[in-house]
Each structure stands twice: as structure tokens, then as C-alpha cells.
Amino acid sequence: MAIDVAFSIEANDYLDPDRAYDLYWSGVITDKKKFLCPGTDCTAQVTCANLDEDLQDMKVAPHYRIYGEHSKDCEVFNNKPLNLQYEDGTSVKEEKRTVDESIVDLFLLERPDSYYDEARTDRGANNQVFKKPEFVRRSKDTRLREAGSIGNIYSVRSVVGRYIRYRNDGSIDQRRVNILGKDIYYL
């Protein structure tokens, strides 16, 4: 059962593997096992595989693996779409871009000031009893990756990682990266 987003206990937000990888290498996330299933009331442990691997040593891009028991209401376990919403009530699904619009990765030379914001502070004193927030934080710079929807890139490490992934999955001919307003093919 594959998932494209998981809840990070350390970042206190829902993250895709690419964003988790960036936050790991920047020191915001320190443990690849501190993720939970994004399903409703689900506390199944999730590990972000290859989070701690250097790009040139990876055979597979970072991805999530689920361990443990899902709750009976978990959308992932029941093969239903996740019911994630932003704080303003907009469904994450409504924001999803088409593959044609998202096939160009946007490489920005500077990260926004909010990129390394501290994790939310609404977590309890005891990490064993943890409640996931009801809503996903909206960030214009980060999108949950679903069916071709891709967020902005801020590091050369991520550009190289995407190049390797696109080459391996055979989609490199259709992929471009936008740098300073110019689309450049990965090839």
C-alpha cells in the first residue's frame, strides 16, 4: 500500500517524501521513523525510506513505508481518498494541478523566509500521546504531491534527485525545470 504523503511528528505537518528529504538534510527532521499514516484517527507508523541516503547512493527515491495496524476508519487502509483539508476549508484535492501544468519543476534560487519555520507548537508534552492536527498548513511554496502535482525546488540536491527519478521511470523526455523563468529540459 503506497502513500504519497505522511504526517511528520517532528515537523508537525503532512509532508511528501521530497519535502521530508529536504527537511531531513536541513536538520528540521532527524528521525526517518517519526511519521504517522495520514488517515483519519490512524496511528500506524510510517518510515520514510532512503531519507538518510545521499542521492548518489540511492537506488530508489525517498518513499513512505507503512508499519503497524491502521485504524478501522483509515482512508489508506480502506483504499479511499484522503480527506485532508487546508485551514481555510479548501480540500487538498481541489488544489491539485493537472499533469500538463505540473510537469515543469520550478527551481527557486532562494528559499522563502517561512521554509524552515519551527514546527507547530500545539503538540502535547508527552510525545507518546500525539494528536495530528485537523488541517494541513497551507503554504504557497509546498504542495502535497499527488498524480503529477509537484512543489517548488530549492536545492541542487533535489534537482539531481528528480533527474535520477525521471531518468529511471522513463519520463525524463517530458520533464523540464524552470530556472529564472526559463524552461530547460532535464536531458
Coordinates of N, CA and C in Angstrom, one line a residue:
M1 N 0.8 -1.2 0.0 CA 0.0 0.0 0.0 C 0.9 1.2 0.0
A2 N 0.9 2.0 -1.1 CA 1.8 3.1 -1.2 C 1.1 4.4 -0.8
I3 N 1.8 5.3 -0.2 CA 1.2 6.6 0.1 C 2.2 7.7 -0.3
D4 N 1.6 8.9 -0.7 CA 2.4 10.0 -1.2 C 2.6 11.0 -0.2
V5 N 1.9 10.9 0.9 CA 2.0 11.9 2.0 C 1.9 11.2 3.3
A6 N 2.6 11.7 4.3 CA 2.6 11.2 5.7 C 2.6 12.3 6.7
F7 N 2.2 12.1 7.9 CA 2.3 13.1 8.9 C 3.6 13.0 9.6
S8 N 4.4 14.1 9.6 CA 5.7 14.1 10.3 C 5.5 14.6 11.8
I9 N 5.9 13.8 12.7 CA 5.7 14.2 14.1 C 6.7 15.3 14.4
E10 N 7.9 15.3 13.9 CA 8.9 16.3 14.2 C 8.5 17.7 13.5
A11 N 8.0 17.6 12.3 CA 7.7 18.9 11.6 C 6.2 19.3 11.9
N12 N 5.5 18.4 12.5 CA 4.1 18.6 12.9 C 3.2 19.0 11.7
D13 N 3.4 18.4 10.5 CA 2.7 18.7 9.3 C 2.7 17.5 8.4
Y14 N 1.8 17.5 7.4 CA 1.7 16.5 6.4 C 2.8 16.8 5.3
L15 N 3.6 15.9 5.0 CA 4.7 16.1 4.0 C 4.8 15.0 3.0
D16 N 5.2 15.4 1.8 CA 5.5 14.4 0.8 C 7.0 14.0 1.0
P17 N 7.4 12.9 0.4 CA 8.8 12.4 0.6 C 9.9 13.4 0.2
D18 N 9.6 14.2 -0.9 CA 10.6 15.2 -1.3 C 10.8 16.3 -0.3
R19 N 9.7 16.8 0.3 CA 9.8 17.8 1.3 C 10.4 17.3 2.5
A20 N 10.1 16.0 2.9 CA 10.7 15.4 4.1 C 12.2 15.2 3.9
Y21 N 12.6 14.9 2.7 CA 14.0 14.7 2.4 C 14.8 16.1 2.6
D22 N 14.2 17.2 2.0 CA 14.8 18.5 2.2 C 14.9 18.9 3.7
L23 N 13.8 18.6 4.4 CA 13.8 19.0 5.8 C 14.8 18.1 6.7
Y24 N 15.0 16.9 6.2 CA 15.9 16.0 6.9 C 17.3 16.5 6.8
W25 N 17.7 16.9 5.5 CA 19.1 17.3 5.3 C 19.3 18.7 5.8
S26 N 18.2 19.5 6.1 CA 18.4 20.8 6.7 C 18.4 20.7 8.2
G27 N 18.1 19.5 8.8 CA 18.2 19.3 10.2 C 16.8 19.5 11.0
V28 N 15.8 19.9 10.2 CA 14.5 20.0 10.9 C 13.9 18.7 11.3
I29 N 14.1 17.7 10.5 CA 13.7 16.3 10.8 C 14.9 15.5 11.0
T30 N 14.9 14.7 12.1 CA 16.1 13.9 12.5 C 15.9 12.4 12.5
D31 N 14.7 12.0 12.4 CA 14.4 10.5 12.5 C 13.4 10.1 11.4
K32 N 13.9 9.2 10.6 CA 13.0 8.8 9.4 C 11.8 7.9 9.8
K33 N 11.8 7.5 11.1 CA 10.7 6.7 11.6 C 9.6 7.5 12.3
K34 N 9.8 8.8 12.4 CA 8.8 9.6 13.2 C 7.7 10.2 12.2
F35 N 7.0 9.3 11.6 CA 5.9 9.6 10.7 C 4.7 8.8 11.1
L36 N 3.5 9.3 10.8 CA 2.3 8.5 11.0 C 1.5 8.5 9.7
C37 N 0.7 7.5 9.6 CA -0.3 7.4 8.5 C -1.2 8.6 8.5
P38 N -1.4 9.2 7.3 CA -2.2 10.4 7.2 C -3.7 10.1 7.4
G39 N -4.1 8.9 7.5 CA -5.6 8.6 7.6 C -6.2 9.0 8.8
T40 N -7.5 9.2 8.8 CA -8.3 9.6 9.9 C -8.1 8.8 11.2
D41 N -7.7 9.4 12.3 CA -7.5 8.7 13.6 C -6.6 7.5 13.5
C42 N -5.7 7.5 12.5 CA -4.8 6.4 12.3 C -3.4 6.7 12.9
T43 N -2.9 5.7 13.7 CA -1.6 5.9 14.3 C -0.6 4.9 13.8
A44 N -0.8 4.3 12.6 CA 0.1 3.4 12.0 C 1.4 4.1 11.8
Q45 N 2.5 3.5 12.2 CA 3.9 4.1 12.0 C 4.2 4.0 10.5
V46 N 4.8 5.1 10.1 CA 5.3 5.2 8.7 C 6.8 5.6 8.8
T47 N 7.6 5.0 7.9 CA 9.0 5.3 7.8 C 9.2 5.9 6.4
C48 N 10.0 6.9 6.4 CA 10.4 7.5 5.1 C 11.7 6.8 4.6
A49 N 11.6 5.8 3.8 CA 12.8 5.0 3.3 C 13.7 5.9 2.5
N50 N 15.0 5.7 2.6 CA 16.0 6.5 1.9 C 16.1 7.9 2.3
L51 N 15.5 8.3 3.4 CA 15.5 9.7 3.8 C 17.0 10.1 4.2
D52 N 17.7 9.1 4.8 CA 19.1 9.4 5.2 C 20.1 9.0 4.2
E53 N 19.7 8.6 3.0 CA 20.7 8.2 2.0 C 21.1 9.4 1.1
D54 N 22.4 9.5 0.8 CA 22.8 10.5 -0.2 C 22.3 10.2 -1.6
L55 N 22.0 11.2 -2.4 CA 21.4 10.9 -3.7 C 22.2 10.0 -4.5
Q56 N 23.5 10.1 -4.6 CA 24.3 9.3 -5.5 C 24.3 7.8 -5.0
D57 N 24.0 7.6 -3.7 CA 23.9 6.2 -3.2 C 22.6 5.5 -3.3
M58 N 21.6 6.3 -3.7 CA 20.2 5.8 -3.8 C 19.9 5.0 -5.0
K59 N 19.2 3.9 -4.8 CA 18.7 3.1 -6.0 C 17.3 3.4 -6.2
V60 N 16.6 3.9 -5.1 CA 15.2 4.2 -5.2 C 15.0 5.6 -4.5
A61 N 14.2 6.4 -5.0 CA 13.9 7.7 -4.4 C 13.2 7.6 -3.1
P62 N 13.3 8.6 -2.2 CA 12.7 8.5 -0.9 C 11.2 8.2 -1.1
H63 N 10.6 7.4 -0.2 CA 9.2 7.0 -0.3 C 8.8 6.5 1.1
Y64 N 7.5 6.4 1.3 CA 7.0 6.0 2.6 C 6.6 4.5 2.6
R65 N 6.9 3.9 3.8 CA 6.5 2.5 4.0 C 5.7 2.5 5.3
I66 N 4.6 1.8 5.3 CA 3.7 1.8 6.5 C 4.0 0.5 7.3
Y67 N 4.1 0.7 8.6 CA 4.2 -0.5 9.5 C 3.2 -0.3 10.6
G68 N 2.7 -1.4 11.1 CA 1.7 -1.3 12.2 C 0.3 -1.4 11.7
E69 N -0.6 -1.3 12.6 CA -2.1 -1.5 12.3 C -2.7 -0.2 12.0
H70 N -3.5 -0.1 11.0 CA -4.3 1.0 10.7 C -5.6 1.1 11.5
S71 N -6.2 2.2 11.7 CA -7.5 2.3 12.4 C -8.6 1.8 11.4
K72 N -9.7 1.5 11.9 CA -10.8 0.9 11.1 C -11.3 2.0 10.1
D73 N -11.2 3.3 10.5 CA -11.7 4.4 9.7 C -10.6 5.0 8.7
C74 N -9.4 4.4 8.7 CA -8.3 4.9 7.9 C -8.6 4.8 6.4
E75 N -8.5 6.0 5.7 CA -8.8 6.0 4.3 C -7.8 5.2 3.5
V76 N -6.5 5.2 4.0 CA -5.5 4.4 3.3 C -5.8 3.0 3.4
F77 N -6.1 2.5 4.6 CA -6.4 1.1 4.8 C -7.7 0.6 4.0
N78 N -8.7 1.5 3.8 CA -9.9 1.2 3.1 C -9.9 1.6 1.7
N79 N -8.7 2.0 1.2 CA -8.5 2.4 -0.2 C -9.5 3.5 -0.7
K80 N -9.6 4.5 0.2 CA -10.4 5.7 -0.1 C -9.5 6.9 -0.2
P81 N -10.0 7.9 -0.9 CA -9.2 9.2 -1.0 C -9.1 9.8 0.4
L82 N -7.9 10.4 0.7 CA -7.7 11.1 2.0 C -8.6 12.3 2.1
N83 N -9.1 12.5 3.3 CA -9.9 13.7 3.5 C -9.1 14.8 4.2
L84 N -8.1 15.3 3.5 CA -7.2 16.3 4.0 C -7.7 17.7 3.5
Q85 N -7.8 18.6 4.5 CA -8.2 20.0 4.1 C -7.2 21.0 4.7
Y86 N -7.1 22.1 4.0 CA -6.3 23.2 4.5 C -7.1 24.0 5.5
E87 N -6.5 24.8 6.3 CA -7.1 25.5 7.4 C -8.3 26.4 6.9
D88 N -8.2 26.9 5.7 CA -9.3 27.7 5.2 C -10.5 26.9 4.6
G89 N -10.4 25.5 4.8 CA -11.5 24.7 4.4 C -11.4 24.1 3.0
T90 N -10.4 24.6 2.2 CA -10.2 24.1 0.8 C -9.7 22.7 0.9
S91 N -10.2 21.8 0.1 CA -9.8 20.4 0.0 C -8.4 20.4 -0.7
V92 N -7.5 19.5 -0.2 CA -6.3 19.3 -0.9 C -6.5 18.9 -2.3
K93 N -7.5 18.1 -2.5 CA -7.8 17.6 -3.9 C -8.2 18.7 -4.8
E94 N -8.9 19.8 -4.3 CA -9.3 20.9 -5.2 C -8.1 21.6 -5.7
E95 N -7.0 21.6 -4.9 CA -5.8 22.4 -5.3 C -4.9 21.6 -6.3
K96 N -5.2 20.3 -6.5 CA -4.3 19.5 -7.3 C -4.3 20.1 -8.8
R97 N -3.1 20.2 -9.3 CA -2.9 20.7 -10.6 C -2.8 19.5 -11.6
T98 N -3.1 19.9 -12.9 CA -3.0 18.8 -13.9 C -1.6 18.5 -14.2
V99 N -1.4 17.3 -14.8 CA 0.0 16.9 -15.1 C 0.6 17.9 -16.1
D100 N -0.2 18.4 -17.1 CA 0.4 19.3 -18.0 C 0.9 20.6 -17.4
E101 N 0.2 21.1 -16.3 CA 0.7 22.3 -15.6 C 1.9 22.0 -14.7
S102 N 2.0 20.7 -14.2 CA 2.9 20.5 -13.1 C 4.2 19.7 -13.7
I103 N 4.3 19.5 -14.9 CA 5.4 18.8 -15.5 C 6.7 19.5 -15.4
V104 N 6.6 20.9 -15.2 CA 7.8 21.7 -15.1 C 8.0 21.9 -13.6
D105 N 9.2 21.5 -13.2 CA 9.6 21.7 -11.8 C 10.1 23.2 -11.7
L106 N 9.8 23.9 -10.7 CA 10.2 25.3 -10.5 C 11.4 25.3 -9.5
F107 N 12.6 25.7 -10.0 CA 13.8 25.8 -9.2 C 13.9 27.2 -8.8
L108 N 13.9 27.5 -7.5 CA 14.0 28.9 -7.0 C 15.4 29.0 -6.3
L109 N 16.0 30.1 -6.5 CA 17.4 30.3 -6.0 C 17.4 30.6 -4.5
E110 N 16.3 31.1 -4.0 CA 16.2 31.4 -2.6 C 15.0 30.7 -2.0
R111 N 15.2 30.2 -0.8 CA 14.0 29.7 0.0 C 13.3 30.8 0.6
P112 N 11.9 30.7 0.7 CA 11.2 31.7 1.4 C 11.5 31.8 2.9
D113 N 11.3 32.9 3.5 CA 11.6 33.0 4.9 C 10.9 32.0 5.8
S114 N 9.7 31.5 5.3 CA 8.9 30.6 6.1 C 9.3 29.1 5.9
Y115 N 10.3 28.9 5.0 CA 10.6 27.5 4.7 C 11.1 26.7 5.9
Y116 N 11.9 27.2 6.7 CA 12.4 26.5 7.9 C 11.6 26.9 9.2
D117 N 10.4 27.3 9.1 CA 9.7 27.7 10.3 C 9.7 26.6 11.3
E118 N 9.7 27.0 12.5 CA 9.7 25.9 13.6 C 8.4 25.1 13.4
A119 N 8.4 23.9 13.9 CA 7.2 23.1 13.9 C 6.1 23.7 14.7
R120 N 4.9 23.3 14.4 CA 3.8 23.8 15.2 C 4.0 23.5 16.7
T121 N 3.5 24.3 17.5 CA 3.8 24.1 19.0 C 2.5 23.6 19.7
D122 N 1.6 23.0 19.0 CA 0.4 22.5 19.6 C 0.5 21.1 20.0
R123 N 1.7 20.5 20.1 CA 1.8 19.1 20.5 C 1.9 19.0 22.0
G124 N 1.5 17.9 22.5 CA 1.4 17.7 23.9 C 2.8 17.5 24.5
A125 N 2.9 17.6 25.8 CA 4.2 17.4 26.5 C 4.7 16.0 26.3
N126 N 3.8 15.0 26.2 CA 4.2 13.6 26.1 C 4.1 13.2 24.7
N127 N 5.2 12.9 24.0 CA 5.2 12.5 22.6 C 4.5 11.2 22.4
Q128 N 4.3 10.4 23.4 CA 3.7 9.1 23.2 C 2.2 9.3 22.8
V129 N 1.6 10.2 23.4 CA 0.2 10.5 23.1 C 0.2 11.7 22.2
F130 N 0.0 11.5 20.9 CA 0.2 12.6 19.9 C -1.1 12.7 19.1
K131 N -1.6 13.9 18.9 CA -2.8 14.2 18.1 C -2.4 14.9 16.9
K132 N -2.7 14.3 15.7 CA -2.4 15.0 14.5 C -3.3 16.2 14.3
P133 N -2.9 17.3 13.8 CA -3.7 18.5 13.6 C -4.9 18.1 12.6
E134 N -6.0 18.8 12.7 CA -7.1 18.6 11.9 C -6.9 19.0 10.5
F135 N -6.1 20.1 10.3 CA -5.9 20.6 9.0 C -4.5 20.6 8.5
V136 N -4.3 20.7 7.2 CA -2.9 20.8 6.6 C -2.6 22.3 6.6
R137 N -1.4 22.6 6.9 CA -0.9 24.0 6.8 C -0.8 24.4 5.3
R138 N -1.4 25.5 4.9 CA -1.3 25.9 3.5 C 0.0 26.7 3.4
S139 N 0.8 26.3 2.4 CA 2.0 27.0 2.0 C 2.0 27.2 0.5
K140 N 2.1 28.4 0.1 CA 2.1 28.6 -1.4 C 3.4 27.9 -2.0
D141 N 4.4 27.6 -1.2 CA 5.6 27.0 -1.7 C 5.6 25.5 -1.7
T142 N 4.7 24.9 -1.0 CA 4.7 23.5 -0.8 C 3.3 22.9 -1.2
R143 N 3.3 21.9 -2.0 CA 2.1 21.2 -2.3 C 2.2 19.7 -2.0
L144 N 1.1 19.1 -1.7 CA 1.1 17.7 -1.5 C 1.2 17.1 -2.9
R145 N 2.1 16.1 -3.1 CA 2.4 15.5 -4.4 C 1.4 14.4 -4.6
E146 N 0.5 14.6 -5.6 CA -0.5 13.6 -6.0 C -0.6 13.6 -7.5
A147 N -0.5 12.5 -8.1 CA -0.7 12.4 -9.6 C -0.1 13.5 -10.4
G148 N 1.2 13.7 -10.2 CA 1.9 14.6 -11.0 C 2.0 16.0 -10.5
S149 N 1.4 16.3 -9.4 CA 1.5 17.6 -8.8 C 2.8 17.7 -8.0
I150 N 3.6 18.7 -8.3 CA 5.0 18.8 -7.8 C 5.2 20.2 -7.2
G151 N 5.9 20.3 -6.1 CA 6.2 21.5 -5.5 C 7.4 22.2 -6.0
N152 N 7.8 23.3 -5.4 CA 9.0 24.0 -5.8 C 10.2 23.3 -5.3
I153 N 11.3 23.6 -6.0 CA 12.6 23.0 -5.6 C 13.5 24.1 -5.2
Y154 N 14.3 23.9 -4.1 CA 15.1 25.0 -3.5 C 16.6 24.5 -3.5
S155 N 16.9 23.3 -3.8 CA 18.3 22.9 -3.7 C 18.7 22.1 -4.9
V156 N 20.0 22.1 -5.2 CA 20.5 21.4 -6.4 C 20.4 19.9 -6.1
R157 N 20.5 19.5 -4.8 CA 20.3 18.1 -4.4 C 19.0 17.6 -4.9
S158 N 17.9 18.4 -4.7 CA 16.6 18.0 -5.1 C 16.5 17.9 -6.7
V159 N 17.1 18.8 -7.4 CA 17.1 18.8 -8.8 C 17.8 17.5 -9.3
V160 N 18.9 17.1 -8.7 CA 19.6 15.9 -9.1 C 18.7 14.7 -8.8
G161 N 18.1 14.7 -7.6 CA 17.2 13.6 -7.2 C 16.0 13.4 -8.2
R162 N 15.5 14.5 -8.6 CA 14.4 14.4 -9.6 C 14.9 13.9 -10.9
Y163 N 16.1 14.4 -11.3 CA 16.7 14.0 -12.6 C 16.8 12.4 -12.6
I164 N 17.4 11.9 -11.5 CA 17.6 10.5 -11.4 C 16.2 9.7 -11.4
R165 N 15.2 10.2 -10.7 CA 13.9 9.6 -10.7 C 13.3 9.6 -12.0
Y166 N 13.3 10.7 -12.7 CA 12.7 10.8 -14.1 C 13.4 10.0 -15.1
R167 N 14.7 9.9 -15.0 CA 15.5 9.0 -15.9 C 15.1 7.6 -15.6
N168 N 15.0 7.2 -14.4 CA 14.7 5.8 -14.0 C 13.3 5.4 -14.4
D169 N 12.3 6.4 -14.3 CA 10.9 6.0 -14.6 C 10.6 6.3 -16.1
G170 N 11.5 6.7 -16.9 CA 11.3 6.9 -18.3 C 10.5 8.1 -18.7
S171 N 10.3 9.1 -17.8 CA 9.6 10.3 -18.1 C 10.5 11.5 -18.3
I172 N 11.8 11.3 -18.4 CA 12.7 12.4 -18.5 C 12.5 13.2 -19.8
D173 N 12.0 12.6 -20.9 CA 11.8 13.3 -22.1 C 10.7 14.4 -22.0
Q174 N 9.8 14.2 -21.1 CA 8.7 15.2 -20.9 C 8.9 16.1 -19.7
R175 N 10.0 16.0 -19.0 CA 10.2 16.8 -17.8 C 11.2 18.0 -18.1
R176 N 10.8 19.1 -17.4 CA 11.6 20.3 -17.6 C 11.8 20.9 -16.2
V177 N 12.8 21.8 -16.0 CA 12.9 22.5 -14.8 C 13.0 24.0 -15.2
N178 N 12.3 24.8 -14.5 CA 12.2 26.3 -14.7 C 13.2 26.9 -13.8
I179 N 14.2 27.6 -14.4 CA 15.2 28.4 -13.6 C 15.2 29.8 -14.1
L180 N 14.9 30.7 -13.2 CA 14.9 32.2 -13.6 C 13.9 32.4 -14.8
G181 N 12.8 31.7 -14.8 CA 11.8 32.0 -15.9 C 12.0 31.3 -17.2
K182 N 13.1 30.4 -17.2 CA 13.3 29.7 -18.5 C 13.2 28.2 -18.3
D183 N 12.4 27.6 -19.1 CA 12.2 26.1 -19.0 C 13.4 25.4 -19.7
I184 N 14.0 24.5 -19.0 CA 15.1 23.7 -19.5 C 14.8 22.3 -19.4
Y185 N 15.0 21.5 -20.5 CA 14.7 20.1 -20.4 C 15.8 19.4 -19.6
Y186 N 15.4 18.4 -18.8 CA 16.4 17.7 -18.0 C 17.4 16.9 -18.8
L187 N 17.1 16.6 -20.0 CA 18.0 15.9 -20.9 C 19.2 16.7 -21.3

